[in-house]
Structure formats: structure tokens, C-alpha cells
Amino acid sequence: MNPRRILAIAMKNLRGLKHDRRTVGFLVFMPLLLITIFGYTFGGDVENLDVEIVSFDDAPEGTSIASAITSDLATRDTMSIVRVTSPSEATDGTVQAALDKVRDADLLALIVFEQGFTEDAYEALFALRNGTLVMPGSFRVYIDGTNPNIVSAMMNDLQTSIQKVLVSPSFAIVLPIVATPELVYGEGAEFIDFFAPGVMGLAAMMVTFMLSIISFVHERGQSTLDRLLASPATEGEIVSGYVLAFGLVGLIQSLVILITAILLFGIEIQGSAVLALSMIFVFGIGMQGLGFVLSALARNEFQAVQFMPIVLFPSILLSGVFWPLEAVPDVLRPASYFLPLTYAVEGLRSVMIRGWGVGDVWLQLVVLLVFAAVMMLLSTYGLKKRR
Amino acid sequence: MSERTRGRTGRTVGENEDRSVPVLVRKLRKEFDGLIAVDDLEMMISPGLLYGLIGPNGSGKTTAIKMFVGLLRPSGGEAYVLGEKVPGRENVQRVGYMPQETAVYPDLTIHENMELFAELYSVSREDFERREKLLLDVIDLKARKDSLVSQLSGGMKHRTSLACTLIHDPELLFLDEPTVGVDPELRVGFWEYFGNLKARGKTVVLTTHYMDEAVRCDVVGMMRAGRLIAEGAPKDLMARANASDLESAFMFFSRGDNA
Ligand SMILES: Nc1ncnc2c1ncn2[C@@H]1O[C@H](COP(=O)(O)OP(=O)(O)O)[C@@H](O)[C@H]1O
Ligand SMILES: [Mg+2]
């Protein structure tokens, strides 16, 4: 291994990029765009859901649980209450009209409080104390279930209001059981904190794989690879030079993402940023190796591009980037454990959110190092093999 | 003399491993899935010669050269380059190779391409600067030194490719069709430079399918269907074939080969 030759090959790759402004722009803005778009889309809470409320609850104003819930809902942003129909105006017609709006997707949900709602609630409470059972006070929510996220956000918000209203001084109904979450990690963490490590891993994967497979297809196609192989540069030096250059590019990208996430979304890194970035570098080396190996199977750029979705999609879906591994169906879970991105993302999250150190993420580190080593060896061997 | 009689591994070395003999080929064969590209090739190229491998497309010139520089593994027989059996790594520093395809990086400038290969061959800074100047003169691209190769014409790219091959001043050169796509005026300049290299004791092995320029070689090897059908000084070959040019001489030897 001659450092001068490794450096020469690394420089050649970086210079090539330098002359290609558009690619440089792509390399910087792609991750920026990725984190910004995903950060805002996934990171924001579900808000401003159009809802109509029809109340038949005839309890006097001030004692009506229905109107207390209604006013409490209005204090938060999840629902935007388009219209409230009070008991004096509510008819079956109003319900039908609102329901039609839900069916036409002009409205996301309709909440209907039945007549005697407050009364039923109190009766149920007393009945419970006397050891008898009656129907509890209930209300109906007609909801457009097209998007399960919206359904759960709305139901959560309703539950919050119910609990708040019941314990408030005017009703003073204390619930017998309260679950109190004590966050072991991730105090103040939002979705973006969970999401940023995933995007960093994903972006590093995309760029290192893409750069390596395309460059190597070029090297082969334009016979410059023949020239390199006929020179004193060894196969190992060629692979190392590449890995150094594009690994650096992957690293810079991750840094762009990290800085954007910190500045724009205020994420906090609990652990060592150096450790996090090192993991990305090692992971990027492995992905490049995969690119080198697969480049031998692609005769031109077009064929190289065909490998991208094949390599990227399983990782995007199964590596826990957007949703946790626990959400991956059991049949597919074993596949998750074969994807290096799974370990990169898990390791990054542990470092960035849990603040873990090398000793805690050793498993992820070892897997990534083995992946990188195997891929480097395979690509070196692939170059060494002479027909 | 110990180097001649004892190899690095300690075993006795034969005449094959004479490090001063540029190319020695014995029954060299190369097959690609049943297609015989090089067939029982026998040749010996002496130092300080301008050797031209000529023959029509598909006659196996490129395949032979790729075996000499270690890019392809022979299917049979053997070839020794500077005393080392191919494919080997010992002499890479002493050899220069110009692939048939224009093998330069389009996303780098001419200067950056030359610098890369200078670095790979550990050329010192001063030597690089001196040779770069000289070679830019030879390929007549001094003014375009900092242009991206992708912005050059085909012929210019090809000239850049030649300059990259010569940057480490190798003693043995394998040039695969160095003059293809180069305009006639500059081609004359190229041949002058090849003569110049020869005068400095270099051995140049080149391929061409321009028979007219092959006359300038000291020795010409005629290839057809993977075999060497005739070898000798152009004048001798023409005399043997009773022909006035190499083209007709080639036809003459082709017929003989068929018989
Ligand atoms: N990589 C390869 N795979 C299969 N066949 C090849 C390969 N390279 C060359 N050939 C075949 O070998 C023969 C000799 O080719 P080549 O050495 O390129 O000839 P030349 O350089 O004299 O034009 C041709 O028939 C060519 O198609
Ligand atoms: Mg050829």
C-alpha cells in the first residue's frame, strides 16, 4: 500500500467532482432537500383537521361535559372546528348534512354528542360506585379513515380533552388509574430527532453507492481502469483511493444534514458527533464496495442505474429509517437484519438520541466494520481477477 | 551476473528470464469462450527496436498486447516481458501502456490526467514538470493544458492518452494504435518522436492497421487470425513477397498462410 498512489487516486476522483458543478450541487442540496422536506412533513404534528361538532347534550351550559370537551379541543391545533351546532339547533338533518360532507371528503370528521350525554356520564359514575352497570356516556365520531395517522392523531386529541375535562374543577372526576411515562432517553425528543439519524444513513448510502457504481462503470467503459491496472497502482490501492474520496463526500453530506437538522429543527446530539460520523464513514466504505462489485455486472450507466432501486428500496423500507424495526412484519424482519443500513441507523440513533458511546454500540460498529472489510476484499478480488 | 542466474525465488533462471529482453513469446494462446483470438504466437522483440504489429481488425493485436501488460491471462503458452512471465508485477514501472480506446479521464484537464499518471509512477515533481512541457509540445496541446478532456476533439483526447503513457519515461512501450484519428501532419510528428524514443534506447511496440506507416518500423510482425504470418524488416518482407508495398506483402503472406 503506497499512500502517494492512494492519495493520487483519491484526488483524481475529488477533482473530477470539482469540475462537475452540477454533481457537486446535487451532492450538497440533495441531502439538504431530503432533511428539510422530510423534516417538515414527518416532523410536524398532524394539525388543522377540519371537524364539525353536533351536540344534542341537553345539560345546562356550564355543566355540560360536551361543551367543555368542545371548548378544550379548540385550545389545541390538532382540530380546526369548522362549526358547532348547539342542542337548541341540532336536528337529524344537521347530522345528515355534516355526514354528507365527511362522505364527500369536505370534512375529516363529525363528532356527535347524544342527548343526555352529561347525564349518562354521571349516572354511569354513580352506578359504578353502587356496584351496578349502566351504559356510559358515549359520543360518536364519524371519521374519514383514509389516513390512519389522522385517525390516531384525532382520537388521541379527543382522549386528551376527555381526561382534562373530567379532572377539571367543574367536574372533579378523578380517574382511578393514571399512567405516567418517565422517559429514559429522548427527553424532549421529537420525531425529527428519530428521523435525522435515519436520513443521514440513507443519504450516505445513496451517494456513496451511486458515485462508486457510476464511476467504476466509467472506468471500465473508457478503459482507464486498464491503464490503472497496468500501472504500479495495486488493486487494493485503487479501491482505497476511491473509498477515501467518496467516503469523504458521504461524510460531508452527513455533516450537511446534521448541521441543517440542528439549525433548522433544533435537534440535539446526546452522544459524540465524531462517533456518529465515523460510523457513517465505515458504512459508506461498505456501500462503495458493493457499488464496485456490482459495477462489474453493469455494462453501461443505464444498467448501473437499474441497480439503485434494487439496492435502495429494501433498505428504505426495512432498515428502520422511517418507522421502527418493530413495525416491520415478522416475515420480513430477518431481511432487516441482513441490511447494513439497519445497523448504521440503529447505531446512529443510539449515539445521537441515547448518547451511547463506543462500548454500547459495539455490535453495530462490528457489523459495519465487517461489512466494509468484506466489501473491500470482494472489490479488490474482483479487480485482481484476470480473464 | 547473479541476477541472471538466480531468480528472486532462488531457483535457476533460464534465458527466458533475461531482464534485458523486452518481449519473448512462446506458443502464446488466448481463447474467449471458444473463439481463438491469439493462436500459438511466437515472437521475440529485441531491445531498442521500433516494432510494429500489423494486421486487420480482429487479428488479435490488442489481445496480444493486453497479455503483455498483464490485463489478460494467457490460455496457453507463455510470454516474458523484460524477463518476467506475464501476468507479473515486477516490471510495471519500466513499461508504458497506451490502450486502444482513448483511456483518459474526461472530467479532468489534460494537466490533471498527466499529473495523475505521474503520481502513480512516482515521478518526481521536477521530472514531471519537465516532461509535461516536452510532451505537451509533442502532442501540440500546450495551449489546452487546462482544458477539460471532455471538451477536446477525439484526436486531441487520443494525443492526451499518448502523453499519459509517456509521462514516466518508460523503457518499454506498448502503444495500441497510437496514431488512429490523429491528423496526417501530427502523425509525422508522432513518428519522429517514436524515432527519438528509439534513439534514447527505448523499445517501442505498437500496433497499427495503417500499412503505409508501418514501413517506418525496424521490424514488422504481420498478424492474421491470431497468428504471426510473417516477421522481419519491412524491406526484407517486401523483397520476400516481391511486392512494392507492405499492403501487397501482407496479401502475399496471407495466401501463404492459407495454403
Ligand atoms: N474480451 C473479449 N471477449 C470476447 N472476445 C474478444 C474479447 N476481446 C477480443 N475478442 C475477440 O478476439 C479477436 C481479436 O481481437 P483484438 O485482439 O481486439 O484484435 P485487433 O486488436 O487486432 O483488432 C476478435 O475476434 C475479438 O472479437
Ligand atoms: Mg485492436
mmCIF file with all atom_site columns, N, CA and C in Angstrom, chain B residues 91-146:
data_model
loop_
_atom_site.group_PDB
_atom_site.id
_atom_site.type_symbol
_atom_site.label_atom_id
_atom_site.label_alt_id
_atom_site.label_comp_id
_atom_site.label_asym_id
_atom_site.label_entity_id
_atom_site.label_seq_id
_atom_site.pdbx_PDB_ins_code
_atom_site.Cartn_x
_atom_site.Cartn_y
_atom_site.Cartn_z
_atom_site.occupancy
_atom_site.B_iso_or_equiv
_atom_site.pdbx_formal_charge
_atom_site.auth_seq_id
_atom_site.auth_comp_id
_atom_site.auth_asym_id
_atom_site.auth_atom_id
_atom_site.pdbx_PDB_model_num
ATOM 1   N N  . ASN B 1 91  ? 7.778   -5.517 -13.307 1.00 0.00 ? 91  ASN B N  1
ATOM 2   C CA . ASN B 1 91  ? 8.307   -4.524 -14.235 1.00 0.00 ? 91  ASN B CA 1
ATOM 3   C C  . ASN B 1 91  ? 7.343   -3.402 -14.601 1.00 0.00 ? 91  ASN B C  1
ATOM 4   N N  . VAL B 1 92  ? 6.238   -3.314 -13.891 1.00 0.00 ? 92  VAL B N  1
ATOM 5   C CA . VAL B 1 92  ? 5.236   -2.311 -14.267 1.00 0.00 ? 92  VAL B CA 1
ATOM 6   C C  . VAL B 1 92  ? 5.838   -0.918 -14.397 1.00 0.00 ? 92  VAL B C  1
ATOM 7   N N  . GLN B 1 93  ? 6.801   -0.628 -13.542 1.00 0.00 ? 93  GLN B N  1
ATOM 8   C CA . GLN B 1 93  ? 7.400   0.701  -13.544 1.00 0.00 ? 93  GLN B CA 1
ATOM 9   C C  . GLN B 1 93  ? 8.188   0.975  -14.834 1.00 0.00 ? 93  GLN B C  1
ATOM 10  N N  . ARG B 1 94  ? 8.686   -0.068 -15.459 1.00 0.00 ? 94  ARG B N  1
ATOM 11  C CA . ARG B 1 94  ? 9.539   0.084  -16.648 1.00 0.00 ? 94  ARG B CA 1
ATOM 12  C C  . ARG B 1 94  ? 8.736   0.080  -17.945 1.00 0.00 ? 94  ARG B C  1
ATOM 13  N N  . VAL B 1 95  ? 7.438   -0.195 -17.814 1.00 0.00 ? 95  VAL B N  1
ATOM 14  C CA . VAL B 1 95  ? 6.604   -0.366 -19.004 1.00 0.00 ? 95  VAL B CA 1
ATOM 15  C C  . VAL B 1 95  ? 5.581   0.757  -19.109 1.00 0.00 ? 95  VAL B C  1
ATOM 16  N N  . GLY B 1 96  ? 5.306   1.185  -20.343 1.00 0.00 ? 96  GLY B N  1
ATOM 17  C CA . GLY B 1 96  ? 4.225   2.143  -20.578 1.00 0.00 ? 96  GLY B CA 1
ATOM 18  C C  . GLY B 1 96  ? 3.194   1.497  -21.489 1.00 0.00 ? 96  GLY B C  1
ATOM 19  N N  . TYR B 1 97  ? 1.918   1.745  -21.191 1.00 0.00 ? 97  TYR B N  1
ATOM 20  C CA . TYR B 1 97  ? 0.861   1.115  -21.986 1.00 0.00 ? 97  TYR B CA 1
ATOM 21  C C  . TYR B 1 97  ? -0.162  2.150  -22.413 1.00 0.00 ? 97  TYR B C  1
ATOM 22  N N  . MET B 1 98  ? -0.428  2.185  -23.710 1.00 0.00 ? 98  MET B N  1
ATOM 23  C CA . MET B 1 98  ? -1.478  3.071  -24.211 1.00 0.00 ? 98  MET B CA 1
ATOM 24  C C  . MET B 1 98  ? -2.576  2.191  -24.781 1.00 0.00 ? 98  MET B C  1
ATOM 25  N N  . PRO B 1 99  ? -3.744  2.144  -24.102 1.00 0.00 ? 99  PRO B N  1
ATOM 26  C CA . PRO B 1 99  ? -4.835  1.291  -24.595 1.00 0.00 ? 99  PRO B CA 1
ATOM 27  C C  . PRO B 1 99  ? -5.357  1.785  -25.944 1.00 0.00 ? 99  PRO B C  1
ATOM 28  N N  . GLN B 1 100 ? -6.021  0.889  -26.634 1.00 0.00 ? 100 GLN B N  1
ATOM 29  C CA . GLN B 1 100 ? -6.561  1.256  -27.948 1.00 0.00 ? 100 GLN B CA 1
ATOM 30  C C  . GLN B 1 100 ? -7.654  2.318  -27.813 1.00 0.00 ? 100 GLN B C  1
ATOM 31  N N  . GLU B 1 101 ? -8.549  2.112  -26.841 1.00 0.00 ? 101 GLU B N  1
ATOM 32  C CA . GLU B 1 101 ? -9.573  3.122  -26.595 1.00 0.00 ? 101 GLU B CA 1
ATOM 33  C C  . GLU B 1 101 ? -8.889  4.336  -25.966 1.00 0.00 ? 101 GLU B C  1
ATOM 34  N N  . THR B 1 102 ? -9.448  5.499  -26.174 1.00 0.00 ? 102 THR B N  1
ATOM 35  C CA . THR B 1 102 ? -8.864  6.704  -25.607 1.00 0.00 ? 102 THR B CA 1
ATOM 36  C C  . THR B 1 102 ? -9.056  6.683  -24.095 1.00 0.00 ? 102 THR B C  1
ATOM 37  N N  . ALA B 1 103 ? -8.041  6.189  -23.404 1.00 0.00 ? 103 ALA B N  1
ATOM 38  C CA . ALA B 1 103 ? -8.193  5.966  -21.975 1.00 0.00 ? 103 ALA B CA 1
ATOM 39  C C  . ALA B 1 103 ? -7.692  7.150  -21.168 1.00 0.00 ? 103 ALA B C  1
ATOM 40  N N  . VAL B 1 104 ? -8.487  8.207  -21.126 1.00 0.00 ? 104 VAL B N  1
ATOM 41  C CA . VAL B 1 104 ? -8.159  9.349  -20.273 1.00 0.00 ? 104 VAL B CA 1
ATOM 42  C C  . VAL B 1 104 ? -9.447  9.756  -19.562 1.00 0.00 ? 104 VAL B C  1
ATOM 43  N N  . TYR B 1 105 ? -9.302  10.503 -18.469 1.00 0.00 ? 105 TYR B N  1
ATOM 44  C CA . TYR B 1 105 ? -10.478 10.891 -17.693 1.00 0.00 ? 105 TYR B CA 1
ATOM 45  C C  . TYR B 1 105 ? -11.087 12.161 -18.266 1.00 0.00 ? 105 TYR B C  1
ATOM 46  N N  . PRO B 1 106 ? -12.315 12.081 -18.778 1.00 0.00 ? 106 PRO B N  1
ATOM 47  C CA . PRO B 1 106 ? -12.926 13.247 -19.416 1.00 0.00 ? 106 PRO B CA 1
ATOM 48  C C  . PRO B 1 106 ? -13.228 14.374 -18.426 1.00 0.00 ? 106 PRO B C  1
ATOM 49  N N  . ASP B 1 107 ? -13.400 14.032 -17.159 1.00 0.00 ? 107 ASP B N  1
ATOM 50  C CA . ASP B 1 107 ? -13.746 15.062 -16.181 1.00 0.00 ? 107 ASP B CA 1
ATOM 51  C C  . ASP B 1 107 ? -12.525 15.689 -15.517 1.00 0.00 ? 107 ASP B C  1
ATOM 52  N N  . LEU B 1 108 ? -11.349 15.411 -16.078 1.00 0.00 ? 108 LEU B N  1
ATOM 53  C CA . LEU B 1 108 ? -10.133 16.066 -15.603 1.00 0.00 ? 108 LEU B CA 1
ATOM 54  C C  . LEU B 1 108 ? -9.524  16.844 -16.769 1.00 0.00 ? 108 LEU B C  1
ATOM 55  N N  . THR B 1 109 ? -8.665  17.800 -16.453 1.00 0.00 ? 109 THR B N  1
ATOM 56  C CA . THR B 1 109 ? -7.966  18.529 -17.515 1.00 0.00 ? 109 THR B CA 1
ATOM 57  C C  . THR B 1 109 ? -6.808  17.670 -18.031 1.00 0.00 ? 109 THR B C  1
ATOM 58  N N  . ILE B 1 110 ? -6.217  18.116 -19.134 1.00 0.00 ? 110 ILE B N  1
ATOM 59  C CA . ILE B 1 110 ? -5.054  17.399 -19.676 1.00 0.00 ? 110 ILE B CA 1
ATOM 60  C C  . ILE B 1 110 ? -3.971  17.334 -18.608 1.00 0.00 ? 110 ILE B C  1
ATOM 61  N N  . HIS B 1 111 ? -3.715  18.475 -17.993 1.00 0.00 ? 111 HIS B N  1
ATOM 62  C CA . HIS B 1 111 ? -2.689  18.549 -16.955 1.00 0.00 ? 111 HIS B CA 1
ATOM 63  C C  . HIS B 1 111 ? -2.982  17.574 -15.810 1.00 0.00 ? 111 HIS B C  1
ATOM 64  N N  . GLU B 1 112 ? -4.225  17.556 -15.365 1.00 0.00 ? 112 GLU B N  1
ATOM 65  C CA . GLU B 1 112 ? -4.573  16.677 -14.238 1.00 0.00 ? 112 GLU B CA 1
ATOM 66  C C  . GLU B 1 112 ? -4.441  15.201 -14.602 1.00 0.00 ? 112 GLU B C  1
ATOM 67  N N  . ASN B 1 113 ? -4.793  14.866 -15.853 1.00 0.00 ? 113 ASN B N  1
ATOM 68  C CA . ASN B 1 113 ? -4.603  13.491 -16.302 1.00 0.00 ? 113 ASN B CA 1
ATOM 69  C C  . ASN B 1 113 ? -3.134  13.110 -16.255 1.00 0.00 ? 113 ASN B C  1
ATOM 70  N N  . MET B 1 114 ? -2.288  13.982 -16.784 1.00 0.00 ? 114 MET B N  1
ATOM 71  C CA . MET B 1 114 ? -0.857  13.661 -16.809 1.00 0.00 ? 114 MET B CA 1
ATOM 72  C C  . MET B 1 114 ? -0.298  13.595 -15.398 1.00 0.00 ? 114 MET B C  1
ATOM 73  N N  . GLU B 1 115 ? -0.763  14.480 -14.552 1.00 0.00 ? 115 GLU B N  1
ATOM 74  C CA . GLU B 1 115 ? -0.284  14.505 -13.170 1.00 0.00 ? 115 GLU B CA 1
ATOM 75  C C  . GLU B 1 115 ? -0.651  13.208 -12.441 1.00 0.00 ? 115 GLU B C  1
ATOM 76  N N  . LEU B 1 116 ? -1.886  12.748 -12.673 1.00 0.00 ? 116 LEU B N  1
ATOM 77  C CA . LEU B 1 116 ? -2.325  11.510 -12.034 1.00 0.00 ? 116 LEU B CA 1
ATOM 78  C C  . LEU B 1 116 ? -1.368  10.370 -12.361 1.00 0.00 ? 116 LEU B C  1
ATOM 79  N N  . PHE B 1 117 ? -1.068  10.206 -13.657 1.00 0.00 ? 117 PHE B N  1
ATOM 80  C CA . PHE B 1 117 ? -0.214  9.071  -14.014 1.00 0.00 ? 117 PHE B CA 1
ATOM 81  C C  . PHE B 1 117 ? 1.224   9.285  -13.552 1.00 0.00 ? 117 PHE B C  1
ATOM 82  N N  . ALA B 1 118 ? 1.664   10.524 -13.514 1.00 0.00 ? 118 ALA B N  1
ATOM 83  C CA . ALA B 1 118 ? 2.991   10.794 -12.966 1.00 0.00 ? 118 ALA B CA 1
ATOM 84  C C  . ALA B 1 118 ? 3.047   10.356 -11.502 1.00 0.00 ? 118 ALA B C  1
ATOM 85  N N  . GLU B 1 119 ? 1.988   10.657 -10.765 1.00 0.00 ? 119 GLU B N  1
ATOM 86  C CA . GLU B 1 119 ? 1.944   10.282 -9.349  1.00 0.00 ? 119 GLU B CA 1
ATOM 87  C C  . GLU B 1 119 ? 1.940   8.765  -9.189  1.00 0.00 ? 119 GLU B C  1
ATOM 88  N N  . LEU B 1 120 ? 1.132   8.100  -10.021 1.00 0.00 ? 120 LEU B N  1
ATOM 89  C CA . LEU B 1 120 ? 1.031   6.645  -9.896  1.00 0.00 ? 120 LEU B CA 1
ATOM 90  C C  . LEU B 1 120 ? 2.378   5.980  -10.169 1.00 0.00 ? 120 LEU B C  1
ATOM 91  N N  . TYR B 1 121 ? 3.190   6.612  -11.024 1.00 0.00 ? 121 TYR B N  1
ATOM 92  C CA . TYR B 1 121 ? 4.500   6.043  -11.329 1.00 0.00 ? 121 TYR B CA 1
ATOM 93  C C  . TYR B 1 121 ? 5.600   6.699  -10.502 1.00 0.00 ? 121 TYR B C  1
ATOM 94  N N  . SER B 1 122 ? 5.211   7.423  -9.449  1.00 0.00 ? 122 SER B N  1
ATOM 95  C CA . SER B 1 122 ? 6.168   8.053  -8.525  1.00 0.00 ? 122 SER B CA 1
ATOM 96  C C  . SER B 1 122 ? 7.195   8.942  -9.229  1.00 0.00 ? 122 SER B C  1
ATOM 97  N N  . VAL B 1 123 ? 6.750   9.693  -10.217 1.00 0.00 ? 123 VAL B N  1
ATOM 98  C CA . VAL B 1 123 ? 7.651   10.620 -10.907 1.00 0.00 ? 123 VAL B CA 1
ATOM 99  C C  . VAL B 1 123 ? 7.875   11.832 -9.996  1.00 0.00 ? 123 VAL B C  1
ATOM 100 N N  . SER B 1 124 ? 9.116   12.275 -9.898  1.00 0.00 ? 124 SER B N  1
ATOM 101 C CA . SER B 1 124 ? 9.390   13.414 -9.019  1.00 0.00 ? 124 SER B CA 1
ATOM 102 C C  . SER B 1 124 ? 8.793   14.691 -9.620  1.00 0.00 ? 124 SER B C  1
ATOM 103 N N  . ARG B 1 125 ? 8.604   15.670 -8.765  1.00 0.00 ? 125 ARG B N  1
ATOM 104 C CA . ARG B 1 125 ? 7.985   16.923 -9.179  1.00 0.00 ? 125 ARG B CA 1
ATOM 105 C C  . ARG B 1 125 ? 8.723   17.588 -10.355 1.00 0.00 ? 125 ARG B C  1
ATOM 106 N N  . GLU B 1 126 ? 10.057  17.672 -10.239 1.00 0.00 ? 126 GLU B N  1
ATOM 107 C CA . GLU B 1 126 ? 10.838  18.339 -11.307 1.00 0.00 ? 126 GLU B CA 1
ATOM 108 C C  . GLU B 1 126 ? 10.735  17.567 -12.615 1.00 0.00 ? 126 GLU B C  1
ATOM 109 N N  . ASP B 1 127 ? 10.907  16.237 -12.491 1.00 0.00 ? 127 ASP B N  1
ATOM 110 C CA . ASP B 1 127 ? 10.823  15.420 -13.706 1.00 0.00 ? 127 ASP B CA 1
ATOM 111 C C  . ASP B 1 127 ? 9.463   15.585 -14.361 1.00 0.00 ? 127 ASP B C  1
ATOM 112 N N  . PHE B 1 128 ? 8.421   15.625 -13.522 1.00 0.00 ? 128 PHE B N  1
ATOM 113 C CA . PHE B 1 128 ? 7.081   15.754 -14.077 1.00 0.00 ? 128 PHE B CA 1
ATOM 114 C C  . PHE B 1 128 ? 6.941   17.057 -14.853 1.00 0.00 ? 128 PHE B C  1
ATOM 115 N N  . GLU B 1 129 ? 7.377   18.144 -14.238 1.00 0.00 ? 129 GLU B N  1
ATOM 116 C CA . GLU B 1 129 ? 7.214   19.446 -14.896 1.00 0.00 ? 129 GLU B CA 1
ATOM 117 C C  . GLU B 1 129 ? 7.972   19.505 -16.219 1.00 0.00 ? 129 GLU B C  1
ATOM 118 N N  . ARG B 1 130 ? 9.174   18.949 -16.219 1.00 0.00 ? 130 ARG B N  1
ATOM 119 C CA . ARG B 1 130 ? 9.990   18.950 -17.422 1.00 0.00 ? 130 ARG B CA 1
ATOM 120 C C  . ARG B 1 130 ? 9.325   18.108 -18.523 1.00 0.00 ? 130 ARG B C  1
ATOM 121 N N  . ARG B 1 131 ? 8.910   16.897 -18.161 1.00 0.00 ? 131 ARG B N  1
ATOM 122 C CA . ARG B 1 131 ? 8.346   16.006 -19.169 1.00 0.00 ? 131 ARG B CA 1
ATOM 123 C C  . ARG B 1 131 ? 6.988   16.486 -19.647 1.00 0.00 ? 131 ARG B C  1
ATOM 124 N N  . GLU B 1 132 ? 6.234   17.065 -18.750 1.00 0.00 ? 132 GLU B N  1
ATOM 125 C CA . GLU B 1 132 ? 4.915   17.550 -19.153 1.00 0.00 ? 132 GLU B CA 1
ATOM 126 C C  . GLU B 1 132 ? 5.081   18.594 -20.260 1.00 0.00 ? 132 GLU B C  1
ATOM 127 N N  . LYS B 1 133 ? 6.018   19.501 -20.057 1.00 0.00 ? 133 LYS B N  1
ATOM 128 C CA . LYS B 1 133 ? 6.272   20.547 -21.055 1.00 0.00 ? 133 LYS B CA 1
ATOM 129 C C  . LYS B 1 133 ? 6.623   19.942 -22.402 1.00 0.00 ? 133 LYS B C  1
ATOM 130 N N  . LEU B 1 134 ? 7.573   19.026 -22.327 1.00 0.00 ? 134 LEU B N  1
ATOM 131 C CA . LEU B 1 134 ? 8.055   18.367 -23.533 1.00 0.00 ? 134 LEU B CA 1
ATOM 132 C C  . LEU B 1 134 ? 6.921   17.636 -24.260 1.00 0.00 ? 134 LEU B C  1
ATOM 133 N N  . LEU B 1 135 ? 6.153   16.867 -23.493 1.00 0.00 ? 135 LEU B N  1
ATOM 134 C CA . LEU B 1 135 ? 5.104   16.060 -24.110 1.00 0.00 ? 135 LEU B CA 1
ATOM 135 C C  . LEU B 1 135 ? 3.977   16.927 -24.658 1.00 0.00 ? 135 LEU B C  1
ATOM 136 N N  . LEU B 1 136 ? 3.676   18.028 -23.963 1.00 0.00 ? 136 LEU B N  1
ATOM 137 C CA . LEU B 1 136 ? 2.643   18.929 -24.472 1.00 0.00 ? 136 LEU B CA 1
ATOM 138 C C  . LEU B 1 136 ? 3.060   19.486 -25.829 1.00 0.00 ? 136 LEU B C  1
ATOM 139 N N  . ASP B 1 137 ? 4.374   19.666 -26.004 1.00 0.00 ? 137 ASP B N  1
ATOM 140 C CA . ASP B 1 137 ? 4.882   20.087 -27.310 1.00 0.00 ? 137 ASP B CA 1
ATOM 141 C C  . ASP B 1 137 ? 4.661   19.003 -28.351 1.00 0.00 ? 137 ASP B C  1
ATOM 142 N N  . VAL B 1 138 ? 5.017   17.781 -27.964 1.00 0.00 ? 138 VAL B N  1
ATOM 143 C CA . VAL B 1 138 ? 4.884   16.663 -28.898 1.00 0.00 ? 138 VAL B CA 1
ATOM 144 C C  . VAL B 1 138 ? 3.436   16.499 -29.343 1.00 0.00 ? 138 VAL B C  1
ATOM 145 N N  . ILE B 1 139 ? 2.503   16.563 -28.403 1.00 0.00 ? 139 ILE B N  1
ATOM 146 C CA . ILE B 1 139 ? 1.103   16.353 -28.780 1.00 0.00 ? 139 ILE B CA 1
ATOM 147 C C  . ILE B 1 139 ? 0.449   17.670 -29.208 1.00 0.00 ? 139 ILE B C  1
ATOM 148 N N  . ASP B 1 140 ? 1.227   18.739 -29.178 1.00 0.00 ? 140 ASP B N  1
ATOM 149 C CA . ASP B 1 140 ? 0.762   20.032 -29.680 1.00 0.00 ? 140 ASP B CA 1
ATOM 150 C C  . ASP B 1 140 ? -0.498  20.521 -28.951 1.00 0.00 ? 140 ASP B C  1
ATOM 151 N N  . LEU B 1 141 ? -0.500  20.385 -27.632 1.00 0.00 ? 141 LEU B N  1
ATOM 152 C CA . LEU B 1 141 ? -1.683  20.812 -26.880 1.00 0.00 ? 141 LEU B CA 1
ATOM 153 C C  . LEU B 1 141 ? -1.302  21.721 -25.720 1.00 0.00 ? 141 LEU B C  1
ATOM 154 N N  . LYS B 1 142 ? -0.185  22.416 -25.867 1.00 0.00 ? 142 LYS B N  1
ATOM 155 C CA . LYS B 1 142 ? 0.288   23.255 -24.778 1.00 0.00 ? 142 LYS B CA 1
ATOM 156 C C  . LYS B 1 142 ? -0.778  24.261 -24.348 1.00 0.00 ? 142 LYS B C  1
ATOM 157 N N  . ALA B 1 143 ? -1.423  24.857 -25.346 1.00 0.00 ? 143 ALA B N  1
ATOM 158 C CA . ALA B 1 143 ? -2.398  25.912 -25.050 1.00 0.00 ? 143 ALA B CA 1
ATOM 159 C C  . ALA B 1 143 ? -3.647  25.362 -24.361 1.00 0.00 ? 143 ALA B C  1
ATOM 160 N N  . ARG B 1 144 ? -3.890  24.054 -24.521 1.00 0.00 ? 144 ARG B N  1
ATOM 161 C CA . ARG B 1 144 ? -5.113  23.484 -23.971 1.00 0.00 ? 144 ARG B CA 1
ATOM 162 C C  . ARG B 1 144 ? -4.875  22.732 -22.668 1.00 0.00 ? 144 ARG B C  1
ATOM 163 N N  . LYS B 1 145 ? -3.700  22.894 -22.129 1.00 0.00 ? 145 LYS B N  1
ATOM 164 C CA . LYS B 1 145 ? -3.278  22.164 -20.939 1.00 0.00 ? 145 LYS B CA 1
ATOM 165 C C  . LYS B 1 145 ? -4.350  22.102 -19.845 1.00 0.00 ? 145 LYS B C  1
ATOM 166 N N  . ASP B 1 146 ? -5.036  23.221 -19.635 1.00 0.00 ? 146 ASP B N  1
ATOM 167 C CA . ASP B 1 146 ? -6.005  23.257 -18.543 1.00 0.00 ? 146 ASP B CA 1
ATOM 168 C C  . ASP B 1 146 ? -7.448  23.087 -19.010 1.00 0.00 ? 146 ASP B C  1
#
